[in-house]
CSV table of C-alpha atoms in Angstrom, one decimal:
chain,number,residue,atom,x,y,z
A,213,UNK,CA,10.2,29.5,7.8
A,214,UNK,CA,11.2,26.6,9.6
A,215,UNK,CA,8.8,24.1,11.3
A,216,UNK,CA,9.8,21.9,14.1
A,217,UNK,CA,7.8,19.0,15.1
A,218,UNK,CA,8.6,17.4,18.5
A,219,UNK,CA,7.7,13.8,18.1
A,220,UNK,CA,10.3,12.0,20.7
A,221,UNK,CA,8.1,11.3,23.6
A,222,UNK,CA,7.5,7.6,24.9
A,223,UNK,CA,3.9,7.6,25.5
A,224,UNK,CA,4.0,5.3,28.5
A,225,UNK,CA,0.4,5.5,29.1
A,226,UNK,CA,-0.5,4.1,25.6
A,227,UNK,CA,0.7,0.9,27.1
A,228,UNK,CA,2.0,-0.1,23.7
A,229,UNK,CA,5.3,-0.9,22.0
A,230,UNK,CA,4.2,1.2,18.9
A,231,UNK,CA,5.9,4.9,19.3
A,232,UNK,CA,3.2,7.2,20.5
A,233,UNK,CA,3.4,9.5,17.4
A,234,UNK,CA,2.5,6.4,15.0
A,235,UNK,CA,-0.6,5.4,16.6
A,236,UNK,CA,-3.3,6.1,13.9
A,237,UNK,CA,-6.5,8.3,13.8
A,238,UNK,CA,-8.6,8.5,10.7
A,239,UNK,CA,-6.0,6.1,9.1
A,240,UNK,CA,-3.1,8.0,9.4
A,241,UNK,CA,-0.1,8.2,12.2
A,242,UNK,CA,-0.6,11.1,14.6
A,243,UNK,CA,2.5,12.9,13.5
A,244,UNK,CA,1.4,12.4,9.8
A,245,UNK,CA,-1.6,14.6,10.4
A,246,UNK,CA,0.9,17.2,11.9
A,247,UNK,CA,3.0,17.1,8.9
A,248,UNK,CA,0.2,17.4,6.6
A,249,UNK,CA,-0.9,20.6,8.3
A,250,UNK,CA,2.7,21.9,8.5
A,251,UNK,CA,3.3,21.6,4.8
A,252,UNK,CA,-0.1,23.9,4.0
A,253,UNK,CA,2.0,26.6,5.6
A,254,UNK,CA,4.8,26.1,2.7
A,255,UNK,CA,7.6,25.9,5.1
A,256,UNK,CA,11.2,25.9,3.6
A,257,UNK,CA,12.5,23.3,6.2
A,258,UNK,CA,10.6,20.7,8.1
A,259,UNK,CA,12.4,18.9,11.2
A,260,UNK,CA,11.1,16.2,13.2
A,261,UNK,CA,12.6,15.3,16.6
A,262,UNK,CA,12.4,11.8,17.4
A,263,UNK,CA,13.4,9.5,20.2
A,264,UNK,CA,11.3,6.8,21.7
A,265,UNK,CA,11.1,3.9,19.3
A,266,UNK,CA,14.3,4.8,17.5
A,267,UNK,CA,14.3,4.3,13.6
A,268,UNK,CA,10.6,3.3,13.4
A,269,UNK,CA,9.1,6.6,13.2
A,270,UNK,CA,11.4,7.8,10.3
A,271,UNK,CA,11.0,4.5,8.7
A,272,UNK,CA,7.3,4.7,8.9
A,273,UNK,CA,6.9,8.5,7.9
A,274,UNK,CA,9.8,8.5,5.2
A,275,UNK,CA,12.6,11.0,4.9
A,276,UNK,CA,11.5,12.7,1.7
A,277,UNK,CA,11.5,16.6,2.5
A,278,UNK,CA,11.9,16.1,6.2
A,279,UNK,CA,15.0,16.6,8.5
A,280,UNK,CA,15.2,14.2,11.2
A,281,UNK,CA,16.9,14.8,14.5
A,282,UNK,CA,17.3,12.2,17.2
A,283,UNK,CA,17.0,13.5,20.9
A,284,UNK,CA,19.1,10.9,23.3
A,285,UNK,CA,18.7,11.3,26.1
A,286,UNK,CA,15.4,13.1,26.4
A,287,UNK,CA,16.1,16.1,28.7
A,288,UNK,CA,12.7,18.1,28.0
A,289,UNK,CA,11.3,20.2,25.1
A,290,UNK,CA,13.7,22.9,25.2
A,291,UNK,CA,16.4,20.3,24.6
A,292,UNK,CA,14.5,18.7,21.9
A,293,UNK,CA,14.2,21.9,19.8
A,294,UNK,CA,18.0,22.3,20.4
A,295,UNK,CA,18.6,19.3,18.5
A,296,UNK,CA,16.7,20.6,15.6
A,297,UNK,CA,18.6,24.0,15.4
A,298,UNK,CA,21.5,22.5,13.0
A,299,UNK,CA,18.8,21.4,10.4
A,300,UNK,CA,17.1,25.0,10.2
A,301,UNK,CA,17.4,28.0,8.1
A,302,UNK,CA,19.2,30.6,10.0
A,303,UNK,CA,16.8,33.6,9.1
A,304,UNK,CA,13.0,33.8,9.2
A,305,UNK,CA,10.8,32.3,11.8
A,306,UNK,CA,10.4,28.8,13.3
A,307,UNK,CA,7.1,27.2,14.4
A,308,UNK,CA,7.1,24.6,16.9
A,309,UNK,CA,4.1,21.9,16.8
A,310,UNK,CA,3.8,18.5,18.4
A,311,UNK,CA,3.6,15.2,16.9
A,312,UNK,CA,0.8,13.8,19.2
A,313,UNK,CA,-1.4,17.1,18.9
A,314,UNK,CA,-2.8,16.3,15.3
A,315,UNK,CA,-5.9,18.3,15.0
A,316,UNK,CA,-4.6,22.2,15.2
A,317,UNK,CA,-5.9,23.8,12.0
A,318,UNK,CA,-4.1,25.7,9.4
A,319,UNK,CA,-6.2,28.7,9.8
A,320,UNK,CA,-5.2,28.9,13.5
A,321,UNK,CA,-1.4,28.8,12.7
A,322,UNK,CA,-1.4,31.1,9.8
A,323,UNK,CA,-1.8,34.4,11.8
A,324,UNK,CA,1.0,33.2,14.1
A,325,UNK,CA,3.4,32.9,11.3
A,326,UNK,CA,2.4,36.7,10.3
A,327,UNK,CA,2.9,37.8,13.9
A,328,UNK,CA,6.5,36.1,14.1
A,329,UNK,CA,7.4,37.5,10.8
A,330,UNK,CA,6.7,41.0,12.3
A,331,UNK,CA,9.2,40.2,14.9
A,332,UNK,CA,6.8,39.1,17.8
A,333,UNK,CA,6.6,36.0,20.0
A,334,UNK,CA,3.4,34.3,18.9
A,335,UNK,CA,1.8,31.8,21.4
A,336,UNK,CA,-1.2,29.7,21.0
A,337,UNK,CA,-3.0,29.5,24.3
A,338,UNK,CA,-6.4,28.1,25.5
A,339,UNK,CA,-8.8,28.8,28.4
A,340,UNK,CA,-9.7,25.7,30.2
A,341,UNK,CA,-12.3,25.1,32.9
A,342,UNK,CA,-9.9,22.5,34.5
A,343,UNK,CA,-6.3,23.6,34.0
A,344,UNK,CA,-4.7,20.9,36.0
A,345,UNK,CA,-1.4,19.6,34.7
A,346,UNK,CA,-1.1,22.4,32.2
A,347,UNK,CA,1.5,25.3,32.2
A,348,UNK,CA,-0.1,28.6,33.3
A,349,UNK,CA,0.2,31.8,31.3
A,350,UNK,CA,1.0,34.6,33.6
A,351,UNK,CA,0.1,38.3,33.0
A,352,UNK,CA,0.6,41.7,34.4
A,353,UNK,CA,-1.8,44.1,35.4
A,354,UNK,CA,-1.7,45.7,31.9
A,355,UNK,CA,-2.7,42.1,30.6
A,356,UNK,CA,0.7,41.7,29.0
A,357,UNK,CA,2.1,38.1,29.1
A,358,UNK,CA,4.9,37.8,31.6
A,359,UNK,CA,5.8,34.2,31.6
A,360,UNK,CA,4.7,30.3,31.8
A,361,UNK,CA,4.5,28.4,34.8
A,362,UNK,CA,4.8,24.5,34.7
A,363,UNK,CA,1.8,23.1,37.1
A,364,UNK,CA,4.5,21.3,39.0
A,365,UNK,CA,6.3,24.6,39.8
A,366,UNK,CA,3.1,26.8,40.2
A,367,UNK,CA,1.9,28.3,43.5
A,368,UNK,CA,-1.6,28.2,44.7
A,369,UNK,CA,-2.6,31.4,43.1
A,370,UNK,CA,-1.1,30.4,39.7
A,371,UNK,CA,-2.8,27.3,39.8
A,372,UNK,CA,-6.1,29.1,39.6
A,373,UNK,CA,-5.0,30.5,36.3
A,374,UNK,CA,-7.3,29.1,33.6
A,375,UNK,CA,-5.4,30.2,30.5
A,376,UNK,CA,-2.9,27.4,29.5
A,377,UNK,CA,0.2,27.1,27.3
A,378,UNK,CA,-0.4,24.6,24.3
A,379,UNK,CA,3.3,24.8,23.6
A,380,UNK,CA,2.5,25.7,20.1
A,381,UNK,CA,4.5,28.9,19.2
A,382,UNK,CA,6.2,30.8,16.3
A,383,UNK,CA,9.1,33.0,16.9
A,384,UNK,CA,12.2,34.6,15.0
A,385,UNK,CA,14.8,31.8,14.3
A,386,UNK,CA,17.8,34.0,15.3
A,387,UNK,CA,16.1,34.9,18.7
A,388,UNK,CA,15.2,31.2,19.2
A,389,UNK,CA,18.7,29.9,18.8
A,390,UNK,CA,20.1,32.5,21.5
A,391,UNK,CA,17.4,31.9,23.9
A,392,UNK,CA,18.0,27.9,23.8
A,393,UNK,CA,21.5,28.4,24.6
A,394,UNK,CA,20.8,30.0,27.7
A,395,UNK,CA,18.2,27.5,28.9
A,396,UNK,CA,18.9,25.8,32.4
A,397,UNK,CA,17.4,22.9,34.1
A,398,UNK,CA,16.8,24.2,37.7
A,399,UNK,CA,13.4,22.9,38.0
A,400,UNK,CA,11.7,20.0,39.7
A,401,UNK,CA,12.2,17.9,36.7
A,402,UNK,CA,15.6,18.7,35.9
A,403,UNK,CA,14.7,19.2,32.3
A,404,UNK,CA,15.2,22.2,30.0
A,405,UNK,CA,11.7,23.6,29.7
A,406,UNK,CA,11.0,25.3,26.2
A,407,UNK,CA,8.7,27.5,27.9
A,408,UNK,CA,11.2,29.4,29.7
A,409,UNK,CA,12.4,31.2,26.5
A,410,UNK,CA,9.1,33.2,26.9
A,411,UNK,CA,10.5,35.0,30.0
A,412,UNK,CA,13.6,35.7,27.9
A,413,UNK,CA,11.8,37.3,25.2
A,414,UNK,CA,9.8,39.4,27.7
A,415,UNK,CA,13.0,40.5,29.5
A,416,UNK,CA,14.2,41.5,26.0
A,417,UNK,CA,11.4,43.4,25.5
A,418,UNK,CA,9.9,41.3,22.6
A,419,UNK,CA,6.3,41.8,22.1
A,420,UNK,CA,4.5,38.4,23.0
A,421,UNK,CA,1.2,37.9,21.1
A,422,UNK,CA,-1.2,35.1,22.1
A,423,UNK,CA,-3.8,33.4,19.7
A,424,UNK,CA,-6.7,31.1,20.4
A,425,UNK,CA,-8.0,28.3,18.4
A,426,UNK,CA,-11.4,28.2,17.1
A,427,UNK,CA,-12.0,24.8,18.9
A,428,UNK,CA,-10.5,23.7,22.0
A,429,UNK,CA,-9.9,20.5,20.6
A,430,UNK,CA,-7.3,21.7,18.2
A,431,UNK,CA,-4.9,21.9,21.0
A,432,UNK,CA,-5.6,18.4,22.6
A,433,UNK,CA,-3.0,16.0,22.7
A,434,UNK,CA,-2.8,12.1,23.0
A,435,UNK,CA,-1.3,10.5,26.0
A,436,UNK,CA,-3.7,7.4,26.2
A,437,UNK,CA,-5.9,5.1,24.3
A,438,UNK,CA,-8.9,7.0,25.7
A,439,UNK,CA,-7.7,10.2,24.2
A,440,UNK,CA,-6.8,8.6,21.2
A,441,UNK,CA,-10.6,7.4,20.6
A,442,UNK,CA,-11.8,10.9,21.8
A,443,UNK,CA,-9.6,12.6,18.8
A,444,UNK,CA,-10.9,9.9,16.6
A,445,UNK,CA,-14.5,10.6,17.3
A,446,UNK,CA,-14.0,14.6,17.0
A,447,UNK,CA,-12.1,14.2,13.5
A,448,UNK,CA,-14.8,11.8,12.2
A,449,UNK,CA,-17.6,14.2,13.2
A,450,UNK,CA,-15.9,17.0,11.3
A,451,UNK,CA,-15.5,15.0,8.3
A,452,UNK,CA,-19.2,14.1,8.6
A,453,UNK,CA,-20.2,17.7,8.9
A,454,UNK,CA,-18.4,18.6,5.8
A,455,UNK,CA,-20.0,15.8,4.0
A,456,UNK,CA,-23.5,17.1,5.0
A,457,UNK,CA,-22.6,20.6,4.2
A,458,UNK,CA,-21.8,19.6,0.7
A,459,UNK,CA,-25.1,17.8,0.3
A,460,UNK,CA,-24.1,14.1,0.9
A,461,UNK,CA,-26.8,12.2,2.6
A,462,UNK,CA,-25.5,10.3,5.8
A,463,UNK,CA,-28.0,8.1,7.4
A,464,UNK,CA,-26.2,8.5,10.6
A,465,UNK,CA,-23.2,11.1,10.6
A,466,UNK,CA,-21.8,9.4,14.1
A,467,UNK,CA,-21.3,5.9,12.2
A,468,UNK,CA,-19.1,6.6,9.3
A,469,UNK,CA,-15.2,6.2,9.3
A,470,UNK,CA,-13.2,8.1,6.9
A,471,UNK,CA,-9.5,6.9,7.1
A,472,UNK,CA,-8.1,8.9,4.1
A,473,UNK,CA,-9.9,11.1,1.5
A,474,UNK,CA,-13.4,11.0,0.5
A,475,UNK,CA,-14.7,12.9,-2.6
A,476,UNK,CA,-18.4,13.1,-3.5
A,477,UNK,CA,-20.4,14.2,-6.2
A,478,UNK,CA,-24.4,15.3,-6.0
A,479,UNK,CA,-26.9,13.3,-4.3
A,480,UNK,CA,-24.4,10.7,-2.9
A,481,UNK,CA,-26.0,8.6,-0.2
A,482,UNK,CA,-24.2,6.5,2.6
A,483,UNK,CA,-25.7,4.3,4.8
A,484,UNK,CA,-24.5,3.4,8.5
A,485,UNK,CA,-21.2,1.7,9.4
A,486,UNK,CA,-19.4,2.3,6.2
A,487,UNK,CA,-15.5,2.5,6.1
A,488,UNK,CA,-13.6,4.6,3.6
A,489,UNK,CA,-9.9,4.3,3.4
A,490,UNK,CA,-7.2,5.6,1.4
A,491,UNK,CA,-8.6,7.6,-1.7
A,492,UNK,CA,-12.2,7.2,-2.6
A,493,UNK,CA,-14.3,9.0,-5.1
A,494,UNK,CA,-17.9,8.5,-5.4
A,495,UNK,CA,-19.4,10.5,-8.5
A,496,UNK,CA,-23.2,11.7,-8.6
A,497,UNK,CA,-26.2,9.6,-7.6
A,498,UNK,CA,-24.0,6.8,-6.0
A,499,UNK,CA,-25.6,4.9,-3.2
A,500,UNK,CA,-23.4,3.0,-0.5
A,501,UNK,CA,-25.3,0.4,1.6
A,502,UNK,CA,-24.7,-0.2,5.3
A,503,UNK,CA,-21.7,-1.9,6.5
A,504,UNK,CA,-19.5,-1.4,3.2
A,505,UNK,CA,-15.7,-1.2,3.3
A,506,UNK,CA,-14.1,0.9,0.4
A,507,UNK,CA,-10.5,1.3,-0.1
A,508,UNK,CA,-8.9,3.2,-2.9
A,509,UNK,CA,-12.0,3.1,-5.2
A,510,UNK,CA,-13.5,5.1,-8.0
A,511,UNK,CA,-17.2,4.6,-8.4
A,512,UNK,CA,-18.9,6.2,-11.1
A,513,UNK,CA,-22.2,7.9,-11.5
A,514,UNK,CA,-25.4,5.9,-10.4
A,515,UNK,CA,-23.6,3.0,-9.1
A,516,UNK,CA,-25.4,1.2,-6.2
A,517,UNK,CA,-22.9,-0.7,-3.7
A,518,UNK,CA,-25.2,-3.0,-1.5
A,519,UNK,CA,-24.7,-3.7,2.0
A,520,UNK,CA,-21.6,-5.7,3.5
A,521,UNK,CA,-19.4,-5.4,0.2
A,522,UNK,CA,-15.6,-5.0,0.4
A,523,UNK,CA,-13.9,-3.1,-2.5
A,524,UNK,CA,-10.3,-2.5,-2.7
A,525,UNK,CA,-8.1,-0.7,-5.4
A,526,UNK,CA,-10.9,-1.2,-8.2
A,527,UNK,CA,-12.7,1.0,-10.4
A,528,UNK,CA,-16.7,0.6,-10.5
A,529,UNK,CA,-18.4,1.9,-13.8
A,530,UNK,CA,-21.6,3.9,-14.2
A,531,UNK,CA,-24.9,2.4,-12.9
A,532,UNK,CA,-23.1,-0.8,-11.7
A,533,UNK,CA,-24.6,-2.9,-9.1
A,534,UNK,CA,-22.3,-4.5,-6.5
A,535,UNK,CA,-23.4,-6.6,-3.5
A,536,UNK,CA,-24.7,-7.4,-1.1
A,537,UNK,CA,-21.7,-9.3,0.2
A,538,UNK,CA,-19.5,-8.9,-2.6
A,539,UNK,CA,-15.7,-8.7,-2.5
A,540,UNK,CA,-14.1,-6.7,-5.2
A,541,UNK,CA,-10.2,-7.2,-4.8
A,542,UNK,CA,-7.4,-5.0,-6.4
A,543,UNK,CA,-7.0,-4.6,-10.2
A,544,UNK,CA,-10.8,-5.1,-10.8
A,545,UNK,CA,-12.4,-3.0,-13.3
A,546,UNK,CA,-16.4,-3.1,-13.8
A,547,UNK,CA,-17.5,-1.4,-16.8
A,548,UNK,CA,-21.1,0.4,-17.2
A,549,UNK,CA,-23.9,-1.4,-15.9
A,550,UNK,CA,-22.0,-4.6,-14.9
A,551,UNK,CA,-23.7,-6.4,-12.0
A,552,UNK,CA,-21.9,-8.3,-9.1
A,553,UNK,CA,-24.1,-10.1,-6.9
A,554,UNK,CA,-24.0,-11.8,-3.5
A,555,UNK,CA,-20.8,-13.9,-2.3
A,556,UNK,CA,-19.0,-13.2,-5.5
A,557,UNK,CA,-15.2,-12.5,-5.4
A,558,UNK,CA,-13.4,-10.8,-8.3
A,559,UNK,CA,-9.6,-10.2,-8.5
A,560,UNK,CA,-7.4,-8.4,-11.0
A,561,UNK,CA,-10.3,-8.8,-13.8
A,562,UNK,CA,-12.3,-6.9,-16.1
A,563,UNK,CA,-16.1,-7.5,-16.5
A,564,UNK,CA,-17.6,-5.6,-19.5
A,565,UNK,CA,-20.6,-3.3,-20.5
A,566,UNK,CA,-23.9,-5.2,-18.8
A,567,UNK,CA,-22.0,-8.3,-18.0
A,568,UNK,CA,-23.3,-10.0,-14.7
A,569,UNK,CA,-21.8,-12.4,-12.1
A,570,UNK,CA,-25.0,-12.8,-9.7
A,571,UNK,CA,-24.2,-15.4,-7.4
A,572,UNK,CA,-21.4,-17.5,-5.6
A,573,UNK,CA,-18.6,-17.2,-8.2
A,574,UNK,CA,-14.9,-16.6,-8.3
A,575,UNK,CA,-13.2,-14.8,-11.1
A,576,UNK,CA,-9.7,-14.0,-10.9
A,577,UNK,CA,-7.1,-13.1,-13.6
A,578,UNK,CA,-9.9,-12.7,-16.1
A,579,UNK,CA,-10.9,-10.5,-19.1
A,580,UNK,CA,-14.5,-10.7,-19.5
A,581,UNK,CA,-16.4,-9.1,-22.6
A,582,UNK,CA,-19.9,-7.2,-22.9
A,583,UNK,CA,-23.2,-8.8,-22.0
A,584,UNK,CA,-21.9,-11.9,-20.5
A,585,UNK,CA,-23.5,-13.9,-18.0
A,586,UNK,CA,-21.5,-16.0,-15.3
A,587,UNK,CA,-23.8,-18.5,-13.7
A,588,UNK,CA,-24.0,-19.5,-10.0
A,589,UNK,CA,-20.7,-21.4,-8.8
A,590,UNK,CA,-18.6,-20.6,-11.9
A,591,UNK,CA,-14.7,-20.7,-10.9
A,592,UNK,CA,-11.9,-19.4,-12.9
A,593,UNK,CA,-9.2,-21.8,-12.0
A,594,UNK,CA,-6.3,-19.3,-12.4
A,595,UNK,CA,-3.6,-21.0,-10.1
A,596,UNK,CA,-1.5,-24.0,-10.6
A,597,UNK,CA,0.0,-23.7,-7.3
A,598,UNK,CA,2.9,-21.7,-8.6
A,599,UNK,CA,1.9,-19.2,-11.4
A,600,UNK,CA,-1.2,-17.4,-12.1
A,601,UNK,CA,-3.1,-17.8,-15.6
A,602,UNK,CA,-5.5,-15.6,-17.8
A,603,UNK,CA,-9.0,-16.6,-18.7
A,604,UNK,CA,-10.4,-14.6,-21.6
A,605,UNK,CA,-14.3,-14.5,-22.2
A,606,UNK,CA,-15.4,-12.7,-25.2
A,607,UNK,CA,-18.8,-10.8,-25.8
A,608,UNK,CA,-22.1,-12.2,-25.5
A,609,UNK,CA,-21.0,-15.5,-23.7
A,610,UNK,CA,-23.4,-17.3,-21.5
A,611,UNK,CA,-21.6,-19.6,-18.8
A,612,UNK,CA,-23.8,-22.3,-17.0
A,613,UNK,CA,-23.9,-22.7,-13.3
A,614,UNK,CA,-21.1,-24.8,-11.7
A,615,UNK,CA,-18.6,-24.2,-14.5
A,616,UNK,CA,-14.9,-24.6,-13.9
A,617,UNK,CA,-12.4,-22.6,-16.6
A,618,UNK,CA,-9.1,-24.0,-16.2
A,619,UNK,CA,-6.5,-21.3,-17.4
A,620,UNK,CA,-5.2,-20.4,-19.7
A,621,UNK,CA,-8.3,-20.7,-21.6
A,622,UNK,CA,-10.5,-18.8,-23.9
A,623,UNK,CA,-14.2,-18.9,-24.6
A,624,UNK,CA,-15.0,-17.3,-28.0
A,625,UNK,CA,-17.9,-14.7,-28.9
A,626,UNK,CA,-21.3,-16.1,-28.4
A,627,UNK,CA,-20.2,-19.3,-26.8
A,628,UNK,CA,-22.7,-21.3,-24.4
A,629,UNK,CA,-21.1,-23.3,-21.8
A,630,UNK,CA,-23.6,-26.0,-20.3
A,631,UNK,CA,-23.8,-26.4,-16.5
A,632,UNK,CA,-21.1,-28.2,-14.7
A,633,UNK,CA,-18.7,-28.0,-17.6
A,634,UNK,CA,-14.8,-28.1,-16.8
A,635,UNK,CA,-13.2,-26.3,-19.6
A,636,UNK,CA,-9.7,-27.0,-20.5
A,637,UNK,CA,-9.6,-26.0,-24.0
A,638,UNK,CA,-10.8,-23.3,-26.1
A,639,UNK,CA,-14.7,-22.8,-26.7
A,640,UNK,CA,-15.6,-21.9,-30.2
A,641,UNK,CA,-17.8,-19.3,-30.9
A,642,UNK,CA,-21.7,-19.7,-31.2
A,643,UNK,CA,-21.4,-23.1,-29.9
A,644,UNK,CA,-22.7,-25.2,-27.1
A,645,UNK,CA,-19.6,-26.8,-25.3
A,646,UNK,CA,-20.4,-29.2,-22.5
A,647,UNK,CA,-18.4,-31.9,-20.5
A,648,UNK,CA,-20.4,-34.2,-18.4
A,649,UNK,CA,-20.2,-37.9,-17.6
A,650,UNK,CA,-23.1,-40.1,-18.8
A,651,UNK,CA,-25.9,-39.9,-16.0
A,652,UNK,CA,-26.4,-43.2,-14.8
A,653,UNK,CA,-29.3,-44.9,-12.2
A,654,UNK,CA,-28.5,-47.9,-10.3
A,655,UNK,CA,-31.7,-49.5,-9.3
A,656,UNK,CA,-29.7,-52.2,-6.9
A,657,UNK,CA,-27.8,-49.8,-4.9
A,658,UNK,CA,-28.7,-49.7,-1.3
A,659,UNK,CA,-28.3,-46.5,1.0
A,660,UNK,CA,-25.7,-47.4,3.7
A,661,UNK,CA,-27.2,-47.9,7.3
A,662,UNK,CA,-25.6,-47.4,10.5
A,663,UNK,CA,-24.0,-50.6,12.0
A,664,UNK,CA,-25.2,-51.6,15.3
A,665,UNK,CA,-22.4,-52.2,18.1
């Protein structure tokens, strides 16, 4: 089985330098959604026909297991499929999909493949209240499909037909090659219409079987930013409905954005305006507060992510508490029952079981043991302007407020660092280490006053 994805359109109404099929919905380019669906059908060959934007499309999507065919110049949909023919298996069937129609379901396409495998011409159609601009499906008195007439070429009677061609079809490959070779461009656009092959099939006595999607929006394409936003909302609504069906509590299903893959356990609760990017896993009894952003994150059972927290490429352990207003950067691992509080930033560090950094601190390139308390205003000074260095804090350490740990440095088990300490050498175990200048009060000092001009 072959799948051809037409992705050469310019998309002038998008008013963007970015090729139309690379505009994202739910965190992925439009054409990537189509490719992901195509691969669920287990094709032997996938060919993407590109044009506008040049190499930007294959460079963004990648070339692995995809044949790329360039359409230049762009002379219509029939001409586009002609460019794919050399890349396809000659036997079996070929399905035609569109890079700017991202929401078609696998369940809609599978019956079409079965029909084409039986030697039929499988066509996806939909009934529209307002079919203006779309090609009309014509039928005879026996309700058999006889052809497709483009809107520009339709007469008044044909313009009143509400069944329209979506462009999605599946046909025997050998027949497709022969039909394409016979296409002509004697129409108002001077283009080679792919839809003309349907009339050829009818003339040869090939049975045409039509299929309809479960939801009309499965066939909606994107030609403008307005349509892009409309499909974004439709897709987010379907994601939210799926989460609700599996028992996730959403405070408002219309205010969640999933831009990747979100997996949830039992009794997960998600507040409003949360964004999930990449691969995110939320285990049982996880609570996500309002206005959080999680990207490529694993959150273990019972963890509580407070509002306005930003977590990326990190692992959050069981029963942890993060936030509000925390930033957890890539490479961070929080062990069970760790606490990271408001306005704390952690980067490429591990925080051990029960350890806490509750206020206004920066922890970078650090390995922190169990039951460690990080006081407010603590900073690991991990960067000398060129290189990064490690800080090691062993178990049961107490770090006083406003402490600077100048890496590379180690704080041994059970040590205490007094508030205001700047640590440049190893702190011994079970010992108070402190570095302060002597406190002095000057009774003769006078506060400056503003000079009168």
